[in-house]
Amino acid sequence: MSAAVVSTVRTKSTSRARIRRRVLLFAVSAPALLFALLTVSLTTGEMPMPAGTALRALAGLGDPGDVLVVQQFRAPRSVAAIVAGAGLGAAGCVLQRLFRNPLASPDVMGVTGGASLGAVALIAAGASQTLIPVGALGGGLLAALLLGVFAWGSVAVTRLVLTGLAVQAGLAAAVNLMIVRFPAELAGSALQWTTGSVYARTWTEVWGAGGAMVVALAAALVTHRRLAVLDLGDDSAGSLGLDTSRARLQLLFIAVALASLAAALAGPVTFVALAVPHIVRFVTGPPTTASLALAGLTGAVLLLASDLVVQHLLPIEGLPVGAVTATLGAPWLLVLMLRQSTPVRRSQG
């Protein structure tokens, strides 16, 4: 074996070891950061309390006032942010890899707008809060269907993005129209679906959407390996026994379900699903079996951190978390679109 081949093998081995260390560090630090953010969210506010007191109150121990504040106000909001962020991060990871497009995300493709429309329609009908996730899922599937109809047969990045944005805008306009027509007592509860918010979440909503989210995340983890097979191309995947059309539909349905359930809890929160897969790839390198789990953790951290910024660092009271994520997401989307539309220049030798 030549010295060049030995050097190449050693370089690849060193690179794989470095990636494994980064993945391990990420897998340890992300849950630790999430726990720290959760502790901050439970202890800060108009009634600050020590971490020990807040954790005891979360378990139903201690002063009844502390228990009320933590269990009924702070904890549901924080858990809603974690669940919604995890769903958005996982959905963005699946969609970007499925479409092989770094711009694919539920908010760009109109899924979150459709989920909001379905949820608001059920609110208008006076349905129970436990049925809101069902309406959100139906609306998300409607948006995916509209995107498929209008962008049928096109793989161009620009057309896919513009079609998705048009679907999102149309569905958002329908949501706004419904809210305007609502009675005053319903308009307030439906207003979160215009910008995205986890304010005033209840345990009923959290358990309803959160339970379904656990099932969707489990399905995503089980089917995630099919993405690696699809990466080989349709011919190679077919030769390995995979029904590519069926696999794509299953993965698309799971991604839509994840994003729709997240929207059922937090409304149409933007940027999270778009940015999280890029963050994970930047830290851990090419996709692995751990990418989906890390994307869920990163999404939870990002949305909970954004909600803490809204609550404690910005001077505007009542600002929804979707306003913060949208402010970050607009320039991010612009940069990604410019990178995709700029041709690669080859050096002339």
Coordinates of C-alpha atoms in Angstrom, one line a residue:
M1 CA 0.0 0.0 0.0
S2 CA 1.4 3.4 -1.0
A3 CA 2.1 6.2 1.4
A4 CA -0.6 8.3 -0.3
V5 CA -3.3 5.7 0.2
V6 CA -2.2 5.2 3.9
S7 CA -2.4 8.9 4.4
T8 CA -5.9 9.1 2.8
V9 CA -7.2 6.3 5.0
R10 CA -5.7 7.9 8.1
T11 CA -7.2 11.3 7.2
K12 CA -10.7 9.7 6.7
S13 CA -10.4 7.8 10.0
T14 CA -9.4 10.9 11.8
S15 CA -12.3 12.9 10.3
R16 CA -14.8 10.2 11.3
A17 CA -13.5 10.2 14.8
R18 CA -13.7 14.0 15.0
I19 CA -17.4 13.8 13.8
R20 CA -18.2 11.2 16.4
R21 CA -16.8 13.3 19.1
R22 CA -18.8 16.3 17.9
V23 CA -22.0 14.3 17.7
L24 CA -21.4 13.0 21.3
L25 CA -20.6 16.4 22.6
F26 CA -23.8 17.8 20.9
A27 CA -25.9 14.9 22.3
V28 CA -24.7 15.7 25.8
S29 CA -24.8 19.5 25.7
A30 CA -28.2 19.9 24.0
P31 CA -30.2 18.2 26.7
A32 CA -28.2 20.0 29.4
L33 CA -28.9 23.3 27.8
L34 CA -32.5 22.4 27.4
F35 CA -32.8 21.6 31.1
A36 CA -31.0 24.8 32.0
L37 CA -33.5 26.8 29.9
L38 CA -36.4 25.0 31.4
T39 CA -35.2 25.8 34.9
V40 CA -34.9 29.5 33.9
S41 CA -38.4 29.5 32.5
L42 CA -39.8 28.0 35.7
T43 CA -37.9 30.3 38.1
T44 CA -38.2 33.7 36.4
G45 CA -41.1 36.1 36.1
E46 CA -43.2 38.4 38.2
M47 CA -42.7 36.0 41.1
P48 CA -39.1 34.8 40.9
M49 CA -38.2 31.8 43.0
P50 CA -35.1 29.6 43.6
A51 CA -34.6 26.6 41.3
G52 CA -35.2 24.2 44.2
T53 CA -38.5 25.8 45.1
A54 CA -39.6 25.8 41.4
L55 CA -38.8 22.1 41.0
R56 CA -40.6 21.2 44.2
A57 CA -43.6 23.2 43.1
L58 CA -43.5 21.3 39.7
A59 CA -43.9 18.1 41.7
G60 CA -46.8 19.6 43.7
L61 CA -44.8 20.3 46.8
G62 CA -44.3 23.5 48.8
D63 CA -46.3 26.7 49.0
P64 CA -49.7 26.5 47.2
G65 CA -49.0 29.8 45.5
D66 CA -45.7 28.6 44.1
V67 CA -47.4 25.3 42.9
L68 CA -50.1 27.3 41.2
V69 CA -47.7 29.6 39.4
V70 CA -45.4 26.8 38.2
Q71 CA -47.9 24.1 37.4
Q72 CA -50.6 26.2 35.8
F73 CA -48.8 29.0 34.1
R74 CA -45.1 28.5 33.6
A75 CA -44.8 24.7 33.1
P76 CA -47.5 24.3 30.3
R77 CA -46.0 27.2 28.4
S78 CA -42.5 25.8 28.6
V79 CA -43.5 22.3 27.8
A80 CA -45.5 23.5 24.8
A81 CA -42.4 25.4 23.5
I82 CA -40.3 22.2 23.9
V83 CA -42.8 19.9 22.2
A84 CA -43.5 22.3 19.3
G85 CA -39.8 23.1 18.8
A86 CA -39.0 19.4 18.7
G87 CA -41.7 18.7 16.1
L88 CA -40.6 21.6 13.9
G89 CA -36.9 20.7 14.1
A90 CA -37.7 17.0 13.2
A91 CA -40.1 18.1 10.4
G92 CA -37.5 20.4 8.8
C93 CA -34.9 17.7 9.0
V94 CA -37.1 15.2 7.2
L95 CA -38.4 17.6 4.5
Q96 CA -35.0 19.0 3.6
R97 CA -33.5 15.6 3.2
L98 CA -36.6 14.2 1.4
F99 CA -36.7 17.0 -1.1
R100 CA -32.9 17.3 -1.2
N101 CA -33.5 21.0 -0.8
P102 CA -32.1 23.3 1.9
L103 CA -35.0 25.6 1.6
A104 CA -37.7 23.0 2.3
S105 CA -39.5 23.6 5.6
P106 CA -43.1 23.6 6.8
D107 CA -43.4 27.4 7.0
V108 CA -41.9 27.9 3.5
M109 CA -44.0 25.1 2.0
G110 CA -47.3 26.4 3.5
V111 CA -47.8 23.5 5.9
T112 CA -48.0 25.7 9.0
G113 CA -50.4 28.0 7.3
G114 CA -52.7 25.1 6.5
A115 CA -52.4 23.7 10.1
S116 CA -53.4 27.2 11.4
L117 CA -56.4 27.2 9.1
G118 CA -57.6 23.8 10.3
A119 CA -57.1 24.8 14.0
V120 CA -58.9 28.1 13.6
A121 CA -61.8 26.4 11.7
L122 CA -62.3 24.1 14.7
I123 CA -62.2 27.0 17.1
A124 CA -64.9 28.8 15.0
A125 CA -67.0 25.6 15.2
G126 CA -66.7 25.6 19.0
A127 CA -64.9 22.2 19.1
S128 CA -63.1 20.9 22.1
Q129 CA -59.4 21.9 22.6
T130 CA -58.5 18.2 22.4
L131 CA -59.7 18.2 18.8
I132 CA -57.5 21.1 17.7
P133 CA -54.5 18.8 16.8
V134 CA -56.9 16.9 14.5
G135 CA -57.9 20.1 12.7
A136 CA -54.3 21.2 12.4
L137 CA -53.3 17.9 10.9
G138 CA -56.1 18.1 8.3
G139 CA -55.1 21.7 7.4
G140 CA -51.4 20.7 7.1
L141 CA -52.3 17.9 4.7
L142 CA -54.5 20.3 2.7
A143 CA -51.5 22.6 2.3
A144 CA -49.3 19.8 1.2
L145 CA -51.9 18.8 -1.4
L146 CA -52.1 22.3 -2.7
L147 CA -48.4 22.5 -3.0
G148 CA -48.3 19.2 -4.9
V149 CA -51.0 20.4 -7.3
F150 CA -49.4 23.8 -8.0
A151 CA -45.8 22.6 -8.1
W152 CA -46.4 19.3 -9.8
G153 CA -43.5 18.0 -11.8
S154 CA -41.2 20.8 -10.8
V155 CA -37.9 20.2 -8.9
A156 CA -36.7 23.8 -9.3
V157 CA -35.8 25.4 -6.0
T158 CA -37.2 28.8 -6.9
R159 CA -40.6 27.5 -8.1
L160 CA -41.0 25.2 -5.1
V161 CA -40.2 28.1 -2.7
L162 CA -42.4 30.6 -4.5
T163 CA -45.3 28.2 -4.7
G164 CA -45.0 27.3 -1.0
L165 CA -44.9 31.0 -0.1
A166 CA -48.0 31.7 -2.2
V167 CA -49.8 28.8 -0.5
Q168 CA -48.7 30.0 2.9
A169 CA -49.9 33.6 2.1
G170 CA -53.2 32.4 0.8
L171 CA -53.9 30.2 3.8
A172 CA -52.8 33.0 6.2
A173 CA -55.2 35.4 4.5
A174 CA -58.0 32.9 5.0
V175 CA -57.1 32.6 8.7
N176 CA -57.1 36.4 9.1
L177 CA -60.5 36.6 7.4
M178 CA -62.0 34.0 9.7
I179 CA -60.6 35.9 12.8
V180 CA -62.1 39.1 11.6
R181 CA -65.5 37.5 11.3
F182 CA -65.2 35.8 14.7
P183 CA -67.2 37.1 17.7
A184 CA -65.1 39.1 20.1
E185 CA -64.8 36.3 22.6
L186 CA -63.3 33.9 20.0
A187 CA -61.0 36.3 18.2
G188 CA -58.6 36.5 21.2
S189 CA -58.2 32.7 21.4
A190 CA -57.6 32.5 17.7
L191 CA -55.2 35.4 17.3
Q192 CA -52.2 33.3 18.2
W193 CA -52.6 31.5 14.8
T194 CA -51.6 34.7 12.9
T195 CA -48.1 35.0 14.4
G196 CA -47.4 32.0 16.6
S197 CA -47.4 31.9 20.4
V198 CA -47.2 29.6 23.4
Y199 CA -48.8 32.0 25.8
A200 CA -51.6 30.7 28.0
R201 CA -51.1 27.1 26.9
T202 CA -53.0 24.6 29.1
W203 CA -52.2 21.0 30.1
T204 CA -55.2 19.8 28.1
E205 CA -53.6 21.3 24.9
V206 CA -50.2 20.1 25.8
W207 CA -51.2 16.5 26.5
G208 CA -53.4 16.3 23.4
A209 CA -50.8 17.6 20.9
G210 CA -47.9 16.3 22.9
G211 CA -49.1 12.7 23.0
A212 CA -49.7 12.7 19.2
M213 CA -46.3 14.3 18.8
V214 CA -44.6 11.4 20.6
V215 CA -46.2 9.0 18.2
A216 CA -45.2 11.0 15.2
L217 CA -41.6 11.4 16.4
A218 CA -41.4 7.6 17.0
A219 CA -42.7 7.0 13.5
A220 CA -40.1 9.4 12.1
L221 CA -37.3 7.7 14.0
V222 CA -38.5 4.3 12.7
T223 CA -38.8 5.3 9.1
H224 CA -35.8 7.7 9.1
R225 CA -33.4 5.0 7.7
R226 CA -35.4 5.0 4.5
L227 CA -34.0 8.5 3.8
A228 CA -30.5 7.1 3.6
V229 CA -31.7 4.5 1.0
L230 CA -33.6 7.3 -1.0
D231 CA -30.3 9.3 -1.0
L232 CA -28.9 6.5 -3.3
G233 CA -31.4 7.4 -6.0
D234 CA -34.6 5.7 -7.2
D235 CA -32.9 3.0 -9.2
S236 CA -30.6 1.9 -6.4
A237 CA -33.3 2.2 -3.8
G238 CA -35.6 0.1 -5.9
S239 CA -33.0 -2.5 -6.4
L240 CA -32.7 -2.8 -2.6
G241 CA -36.4 -3.6 -2.4
L242 CA -37.7 -0.1 -1.3
D243 CA -40.9 1.2 -2.8
T244 CA -39.7 4.7 -3.4
S245 CA -43.1 6.3 -4.0
R246 CA -44.6 4.8 -1.0
A247 CA -41.6 5.6 1.2
R248 CA -41.7 9.3 0.1
L249 CA -45.5 9.5 0.8
Q250 CA -45.0 8.0 4.3
L251 CA -42.1 10.4 5.1
L252 CA -44.0 13.4 3.8
F253 CA -47.1 12.5 5.8
I254 CA -44.9 12.1 9.0
A255 CA -43.2 15.5 8.4
V256 CA -46.6 17.2 7.8
A257 CA -48.0 15.6 10.9
L258 CA -45.0 16.8 13.0
A259 CA -45.3 20.4 11.7
S260 CA -49.1 20.4 12.0
L261 CA -49.0 19.2 15.6
A262 CA -46.4 21.8 16.4
A263 CA -48.7 24.4 14.9
A264 CA -51.6 23.1 17.0
L265 CA -49.6 24.1 20.1
A266 CA -47.8 27.2 18.9
G267 CA -49.4 28.5 15.8
P268 CA -47.4 29.2 12.6
V269 CA -43.9 29.6 14.1
T270 CA -41.4 30.3 11.4
F271 CA -37.6 29.9 11.0
V272 CA -37.2 27.0 13.5
A273 CA -37.8 24.2 11.0
L274 CA -35.8 26.0 8.3
A275 CA -32.7 26.7 10.5
V276 CA -32.4 23.6 12.7
P277 CA -31.3 21.1 10.0
H278 CA -28.5 23.6 8.9
I279 CA -27.4 24.0 12.5
V280 CA -27.2 20.2 13.0
R281 CA -25.3 19.7 9.8
F282 CA -22.9 22.5 10.6
V283 CA -22.1 20.9 14.0
T284 CA -22.2 17.2 13.2
G285 CA -21.5 17.0 9.5
P286 CA -23.3 14.7 7.0
P287 CA -26.7 13.2 8.1
T288 CA -26.5 10.2 10.4
T289 CA -29.0 8.1 12.3
A290 CA -28.7 10.6 15.1
S291 CA -29.5 13.6 13.0
L292 CA -33.2 13.4 13.5
A293 CA -33.0 13.2 17.3
L294 CA -30.5 16.0 17.4
A295 CA -32.7 18.1 15.2
G296 CA -35.6 17.6 17.6
L297 CA -33.5 18.6 20.6
T298 CA -32.1 21.7 18.8
G299 CA -35.6 22.8 17.8
A300 CA -36.8 22.5 21.4
V301 CA -33.8 24.5 22.6
L302 CA -34.3 27.2 19.9
L303 CA -38.0 27.7 20.5
L304 CA -37.8 27.7 24.3
A305 CA -34.9 30.2 24.2
S306 CA -36.9 32.4 21.8
D307 CA -39.8 32.3 24.2
L308 CA -37.6 33.3 27.1
V309 CA -36.3 36.2 25.0
V310 CA -39.9 37.3 24.4
Q311 CA -40.8 37.1 28.0
H312 CA -37.8 38.6 29.8
L313 CA -35.4 40.4 27.4
L314 CA -37.6 42.5 25.1
P315 CA -39.3 45.6 26.3
I316 CA -42.6 44.9 24.3
E317 CA -45.0 43.1 26.6
G318 CA -47.2 40.4 25.0
L319 CA -45.0 40.0 21.9
P320 CA -45.5 36.5 20.4
V321 CA -42.6 34.1 20.0
G322 CA -43.4 33.9 16.2
A323 CA -42.4 37.5 15.8
V324 CA -38.9 36.8 17.1
T325 CA -38.4 33.7 15.0
A326 CA -39.7 35.5 11.9
T327 CA -37.3 38.3 12.5
L328 CA -34.4 35.9 12.5
G329 CA -35.8 33.8 9.7
A330 CA -36.3 36.4 7.1
P331 CA -32.6 37.2 6.5
W332 CA -31.8 33.5 6.9
L333 CA -34.2 32.6 4.1
L334 CA -32.9 35.4 1.9
V335 CA -29.3 34.2 2.3
L336 CA -30.2 30.6 1.5
M337 CA -32.1 31.6 -1.6
L338 CA -29.2 33.8 -2.8
R339 CA -26.8 30.9 -2.3
Q340 CA -29.1 28.5 -4.2
S341 CA -29.5 30.9 -7.1
T342 CA -25.9 31.9 -7.5
P343 CA -24.1 29.7 -10.1
V344 CA -21.0 27.9 -9.1
R345 CA -18.0 29.5 -10.8
R346 CA -15.3 27.2 -12.1
S347 CA -11.8 28.4 -12.3
Q348 CA -10.4 28.6 -15.8
G349 CA -7.1 26.7 -15.9

